[in-house]
Coordinates of N, CA and C in Angstrom, one line a residue:
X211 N 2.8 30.4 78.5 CA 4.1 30.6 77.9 C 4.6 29.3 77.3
X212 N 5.1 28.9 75.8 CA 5.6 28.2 76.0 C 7.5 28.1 75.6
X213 N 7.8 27.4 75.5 CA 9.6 27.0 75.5 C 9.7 26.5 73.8
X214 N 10.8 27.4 73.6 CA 11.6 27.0 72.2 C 12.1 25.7 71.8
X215 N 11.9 24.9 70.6 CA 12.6 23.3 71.1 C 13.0 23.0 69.5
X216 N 14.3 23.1 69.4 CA 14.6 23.0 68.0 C 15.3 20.9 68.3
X217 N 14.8 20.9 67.0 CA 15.1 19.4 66.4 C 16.4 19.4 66.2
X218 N 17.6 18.7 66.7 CA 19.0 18.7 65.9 C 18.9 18.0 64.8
X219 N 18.2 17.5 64.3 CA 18.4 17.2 63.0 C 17.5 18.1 62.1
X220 N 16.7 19.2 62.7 CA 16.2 20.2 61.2 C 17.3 21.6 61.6
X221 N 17.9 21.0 62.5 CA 19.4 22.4 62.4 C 20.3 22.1 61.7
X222 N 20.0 21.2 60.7 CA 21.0 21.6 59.4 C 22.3 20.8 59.9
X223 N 22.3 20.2 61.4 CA 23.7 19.1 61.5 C 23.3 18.0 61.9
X224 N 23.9 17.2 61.2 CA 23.7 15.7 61.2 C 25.0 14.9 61.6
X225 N 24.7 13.7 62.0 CA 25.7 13.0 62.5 C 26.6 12.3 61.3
X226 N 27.7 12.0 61.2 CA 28.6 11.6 60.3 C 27.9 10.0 60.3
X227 N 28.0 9.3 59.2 CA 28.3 8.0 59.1 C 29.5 7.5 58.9
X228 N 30.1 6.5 59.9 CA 31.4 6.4 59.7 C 31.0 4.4 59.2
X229 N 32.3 4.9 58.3 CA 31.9 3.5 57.4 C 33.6 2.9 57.5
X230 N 33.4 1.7 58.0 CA 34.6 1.1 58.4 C 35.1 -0.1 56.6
X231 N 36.4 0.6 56.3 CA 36.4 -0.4 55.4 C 37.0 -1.6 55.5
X232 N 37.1 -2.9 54.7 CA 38.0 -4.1 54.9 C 38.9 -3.9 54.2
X233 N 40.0 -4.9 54.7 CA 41.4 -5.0 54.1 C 41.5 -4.8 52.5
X234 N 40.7 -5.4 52.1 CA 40.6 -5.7 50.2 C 40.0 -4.4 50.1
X235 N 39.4 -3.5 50.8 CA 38.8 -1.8 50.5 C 40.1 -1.0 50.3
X236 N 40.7 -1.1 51.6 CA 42.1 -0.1 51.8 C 43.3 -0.8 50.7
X237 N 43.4 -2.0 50.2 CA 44.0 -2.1 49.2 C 43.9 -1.4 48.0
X238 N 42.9 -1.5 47.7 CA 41.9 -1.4 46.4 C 41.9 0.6 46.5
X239 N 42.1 1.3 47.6 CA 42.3 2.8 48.0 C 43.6 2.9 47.9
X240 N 44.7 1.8 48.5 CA 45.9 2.4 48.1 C 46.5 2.0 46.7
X241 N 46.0 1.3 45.9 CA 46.1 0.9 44.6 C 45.6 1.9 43.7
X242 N 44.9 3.1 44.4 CA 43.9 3.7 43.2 C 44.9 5.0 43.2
X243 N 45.3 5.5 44.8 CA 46.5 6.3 45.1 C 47.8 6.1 44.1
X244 N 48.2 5.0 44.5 CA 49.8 5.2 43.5 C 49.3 5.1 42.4
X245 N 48.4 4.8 41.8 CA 48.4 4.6 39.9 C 48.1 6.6 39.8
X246 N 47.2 6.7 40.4 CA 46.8 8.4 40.6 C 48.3 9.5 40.3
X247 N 49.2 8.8 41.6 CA 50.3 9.4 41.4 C 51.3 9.2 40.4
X248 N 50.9 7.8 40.4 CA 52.1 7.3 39.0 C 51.8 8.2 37.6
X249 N 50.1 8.4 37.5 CA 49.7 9.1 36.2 C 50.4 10.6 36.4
X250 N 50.2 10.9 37.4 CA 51.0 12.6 37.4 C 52.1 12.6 37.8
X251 N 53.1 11.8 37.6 CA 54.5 11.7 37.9 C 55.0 12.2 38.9
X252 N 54.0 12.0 39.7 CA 54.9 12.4 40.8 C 56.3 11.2 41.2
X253 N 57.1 11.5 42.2 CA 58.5 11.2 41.9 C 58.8 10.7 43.3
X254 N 59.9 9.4 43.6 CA 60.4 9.3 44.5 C 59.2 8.6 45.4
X255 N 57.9 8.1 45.5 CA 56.5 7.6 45.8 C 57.3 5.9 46.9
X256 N 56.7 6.3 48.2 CA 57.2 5.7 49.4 C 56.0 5.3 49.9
X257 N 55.4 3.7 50.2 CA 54.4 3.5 51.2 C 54.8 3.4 52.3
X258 N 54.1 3.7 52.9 CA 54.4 2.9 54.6 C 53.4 2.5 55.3
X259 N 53.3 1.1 55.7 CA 52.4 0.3 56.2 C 52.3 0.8 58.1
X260 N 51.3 1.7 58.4 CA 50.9 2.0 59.6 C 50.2 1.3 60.4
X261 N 49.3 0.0 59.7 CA 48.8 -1.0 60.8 C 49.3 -1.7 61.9
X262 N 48.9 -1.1 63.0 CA 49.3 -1.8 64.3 C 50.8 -0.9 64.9
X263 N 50.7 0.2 64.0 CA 51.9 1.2 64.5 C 51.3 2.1 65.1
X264 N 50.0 2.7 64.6 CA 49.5 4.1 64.9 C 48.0 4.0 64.6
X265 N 47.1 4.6 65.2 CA 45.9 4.7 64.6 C 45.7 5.8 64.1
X266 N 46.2 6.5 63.3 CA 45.8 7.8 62.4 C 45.3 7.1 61.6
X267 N 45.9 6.5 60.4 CA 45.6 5.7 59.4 C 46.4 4.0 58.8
X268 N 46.0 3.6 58.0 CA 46.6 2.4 57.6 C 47.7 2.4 57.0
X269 N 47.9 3.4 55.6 CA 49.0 4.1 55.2 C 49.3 5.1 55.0
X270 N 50.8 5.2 54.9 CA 50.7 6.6 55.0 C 51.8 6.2 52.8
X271 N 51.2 6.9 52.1 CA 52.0 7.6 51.4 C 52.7 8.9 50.7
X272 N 54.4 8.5 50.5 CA 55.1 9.7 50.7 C 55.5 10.4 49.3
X273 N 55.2 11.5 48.5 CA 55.4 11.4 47.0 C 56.0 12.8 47.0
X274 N 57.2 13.1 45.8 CA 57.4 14.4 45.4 C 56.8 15.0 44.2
X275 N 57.0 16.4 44.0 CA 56.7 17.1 43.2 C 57.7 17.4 42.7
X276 N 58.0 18.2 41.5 CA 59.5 19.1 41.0 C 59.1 20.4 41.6
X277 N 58.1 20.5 41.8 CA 58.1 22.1 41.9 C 56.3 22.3 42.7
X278 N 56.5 23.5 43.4 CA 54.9 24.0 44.2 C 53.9 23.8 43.2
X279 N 54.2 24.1 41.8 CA 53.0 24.1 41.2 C 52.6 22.5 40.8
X280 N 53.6 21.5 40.5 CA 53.5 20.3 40.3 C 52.7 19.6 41.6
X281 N 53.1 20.1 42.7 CA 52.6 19.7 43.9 C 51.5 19.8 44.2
X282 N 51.0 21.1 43.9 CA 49.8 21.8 44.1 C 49.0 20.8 43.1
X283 N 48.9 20.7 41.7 CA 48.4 20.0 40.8 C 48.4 18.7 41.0
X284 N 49.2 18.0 41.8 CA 49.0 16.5 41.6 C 48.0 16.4 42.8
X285 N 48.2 17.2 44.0 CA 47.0 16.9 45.3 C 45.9 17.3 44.9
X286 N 45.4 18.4 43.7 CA 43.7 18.9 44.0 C 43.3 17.4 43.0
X287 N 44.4 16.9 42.1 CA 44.2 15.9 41.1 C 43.4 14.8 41.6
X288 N 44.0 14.6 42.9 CA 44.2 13.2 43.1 C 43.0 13.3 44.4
X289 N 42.8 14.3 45.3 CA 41.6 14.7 46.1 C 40.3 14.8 45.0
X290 N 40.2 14.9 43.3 CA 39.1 15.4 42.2 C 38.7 13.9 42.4
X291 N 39.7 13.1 42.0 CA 39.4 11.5 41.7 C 39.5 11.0 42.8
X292 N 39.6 11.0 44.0 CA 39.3 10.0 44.8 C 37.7 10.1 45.5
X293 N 37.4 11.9 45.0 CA 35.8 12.1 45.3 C 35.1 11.7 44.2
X294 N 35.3 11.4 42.6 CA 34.5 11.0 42.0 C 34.4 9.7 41.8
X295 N 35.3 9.3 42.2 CA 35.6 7.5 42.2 C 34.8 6.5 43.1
X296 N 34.2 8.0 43.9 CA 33.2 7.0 45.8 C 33.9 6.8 46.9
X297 N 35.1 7.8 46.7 CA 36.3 7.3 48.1 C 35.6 8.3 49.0
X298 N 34.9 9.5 48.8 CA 34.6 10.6 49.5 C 35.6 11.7 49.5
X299 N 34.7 12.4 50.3 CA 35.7 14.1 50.3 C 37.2 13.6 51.0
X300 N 37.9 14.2 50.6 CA 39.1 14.2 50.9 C 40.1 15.4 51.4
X301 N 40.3 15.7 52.8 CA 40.7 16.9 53.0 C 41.9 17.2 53.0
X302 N 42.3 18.4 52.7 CA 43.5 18.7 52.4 C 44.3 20.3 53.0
X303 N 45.5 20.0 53.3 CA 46.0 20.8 54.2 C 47.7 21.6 53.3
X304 N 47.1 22.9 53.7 CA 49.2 23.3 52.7 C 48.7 23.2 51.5
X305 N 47.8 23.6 50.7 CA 47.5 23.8 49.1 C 48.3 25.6 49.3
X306 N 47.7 26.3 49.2 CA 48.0 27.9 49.3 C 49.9 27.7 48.9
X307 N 50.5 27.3 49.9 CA 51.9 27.5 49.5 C 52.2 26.0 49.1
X308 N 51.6 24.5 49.1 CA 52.1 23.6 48.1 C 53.6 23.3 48.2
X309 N 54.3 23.8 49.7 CA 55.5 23.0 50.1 C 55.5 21.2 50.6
X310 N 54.6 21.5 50.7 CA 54.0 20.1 51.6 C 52.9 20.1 51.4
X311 N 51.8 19.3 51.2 CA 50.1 18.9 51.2 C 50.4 17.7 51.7
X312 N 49.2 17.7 52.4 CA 48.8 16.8 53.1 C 47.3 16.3 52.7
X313 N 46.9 15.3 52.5 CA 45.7 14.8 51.9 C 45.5 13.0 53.1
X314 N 44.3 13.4 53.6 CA 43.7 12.7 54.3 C 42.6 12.2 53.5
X315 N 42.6 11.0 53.8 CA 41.7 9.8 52.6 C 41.3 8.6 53.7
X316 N 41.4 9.5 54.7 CA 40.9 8.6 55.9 C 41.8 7.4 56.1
X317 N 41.6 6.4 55.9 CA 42.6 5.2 56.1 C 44.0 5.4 55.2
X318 N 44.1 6.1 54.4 CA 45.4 6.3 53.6 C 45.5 7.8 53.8
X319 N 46.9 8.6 54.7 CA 47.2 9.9 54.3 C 48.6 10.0 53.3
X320 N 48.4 11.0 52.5 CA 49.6 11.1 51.4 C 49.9 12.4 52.3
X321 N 51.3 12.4 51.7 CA 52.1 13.8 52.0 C 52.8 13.8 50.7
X322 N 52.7 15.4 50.1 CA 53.5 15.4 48.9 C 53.9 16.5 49.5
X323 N 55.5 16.9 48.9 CA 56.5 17.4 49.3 C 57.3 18.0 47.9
X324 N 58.1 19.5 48.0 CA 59.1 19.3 47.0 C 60.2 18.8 47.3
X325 N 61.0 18.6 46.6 CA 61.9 17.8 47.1 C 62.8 18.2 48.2
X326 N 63.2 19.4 48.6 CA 63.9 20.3 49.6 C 63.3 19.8 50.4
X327 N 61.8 20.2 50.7 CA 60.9 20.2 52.3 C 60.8 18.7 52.6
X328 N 60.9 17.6 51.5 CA 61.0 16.3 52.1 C 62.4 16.0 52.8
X329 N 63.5 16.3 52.2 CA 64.8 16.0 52.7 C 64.5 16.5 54.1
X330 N 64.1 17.7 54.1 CA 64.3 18.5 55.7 C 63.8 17.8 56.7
X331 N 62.2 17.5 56.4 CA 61.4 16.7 57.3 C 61.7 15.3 57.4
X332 N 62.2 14.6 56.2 CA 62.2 13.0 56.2 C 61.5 12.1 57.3
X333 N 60.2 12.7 56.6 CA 59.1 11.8 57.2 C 59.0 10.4 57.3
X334 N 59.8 9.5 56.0 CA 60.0 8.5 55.8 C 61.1 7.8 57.1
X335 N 62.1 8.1 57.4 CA 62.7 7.8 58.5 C 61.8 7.8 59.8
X336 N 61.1 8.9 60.2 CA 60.4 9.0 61.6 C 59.1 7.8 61.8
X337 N 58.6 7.8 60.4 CA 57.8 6.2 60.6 C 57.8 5.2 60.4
X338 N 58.7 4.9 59.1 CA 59.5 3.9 58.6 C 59.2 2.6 60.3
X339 N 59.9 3.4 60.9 CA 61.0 2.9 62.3 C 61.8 2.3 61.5
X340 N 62.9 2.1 60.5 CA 64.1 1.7 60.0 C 63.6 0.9 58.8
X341 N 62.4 0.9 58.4 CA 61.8 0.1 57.6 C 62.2 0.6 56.3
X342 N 62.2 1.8 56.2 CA 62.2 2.8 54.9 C 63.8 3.5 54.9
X343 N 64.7 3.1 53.2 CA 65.7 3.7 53.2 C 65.8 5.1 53.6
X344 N 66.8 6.1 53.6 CA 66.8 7.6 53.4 C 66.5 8.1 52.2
X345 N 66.0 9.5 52.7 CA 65.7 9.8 51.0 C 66.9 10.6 50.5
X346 N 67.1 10.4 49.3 CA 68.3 11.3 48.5 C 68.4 12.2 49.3
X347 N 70.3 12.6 49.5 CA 70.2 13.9 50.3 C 70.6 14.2 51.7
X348 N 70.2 13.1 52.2 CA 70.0 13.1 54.1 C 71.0 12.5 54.3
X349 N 71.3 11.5 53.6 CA 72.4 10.5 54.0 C 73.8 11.2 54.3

């Protein structure tokens, strides 16, 4: 008799390579981000410096849209070019309804917002910690 013995690496899953970047990388990623956003106008564009706050990521940036479809368009935009550019895949959350996306870029997450759903949430206040004005609206 003998016993079944499958290889985990000819089953088709492999282990991630996790590639740690330096400071002048996540610059140079959040530099590529706002000019990204700047080119599709997105509106109202907030960093926030998360080092040594949180380990999710290093920054977080906060940008609006005018509208779901502008929203919707500036995140698949800016997830197209950060995969062809060598940043890697970039995942993304809230496309379908485009009140909010969320785009994980690993050391940088963006949140784009229309402007309503940002006032509501004012994400910028909750991480800021007082670092970041209010946004239009809240005050």
């Amino acid at each position: 008799m003998t016993q079944a013995h499958t290889d985990p690496a000819a089953s088709g899953t492999t282990n991630a390579k996790v590639i740690r970047m330096t400071d002048a990388d996540k610059q140079e990623l959040l530099d590529f981000v706002l000019k990204q956003l700047d080119d599709d106008q997105a509106q109202e564009v907030v960093t926030i410096d998360l080092a040594g706050k949180s380990s999710i990521a290093d920054y977080m940036v906060i940008a609006s849209g005018r509208s779901t479809r502008q929203v919707a368009s500036i995140a698949q935009k800016l997830a197209e070019k950060l995969k062809q550019n060598g940043y890697g895949p970039v995942k993304l959350e809230g496309l379908p309804a485009a009140d909010w996306v969320l785009l994980d870029a690993g050391d940088i997450v963006v949140h784009l917002f229309r402007p309503e759903v940002r006032s509501f949430y004012n994400l910028e206040r909750m991480w800021a910690f007082g670092d970041a004005p209010p946004v239009a609206g809240t005050a």
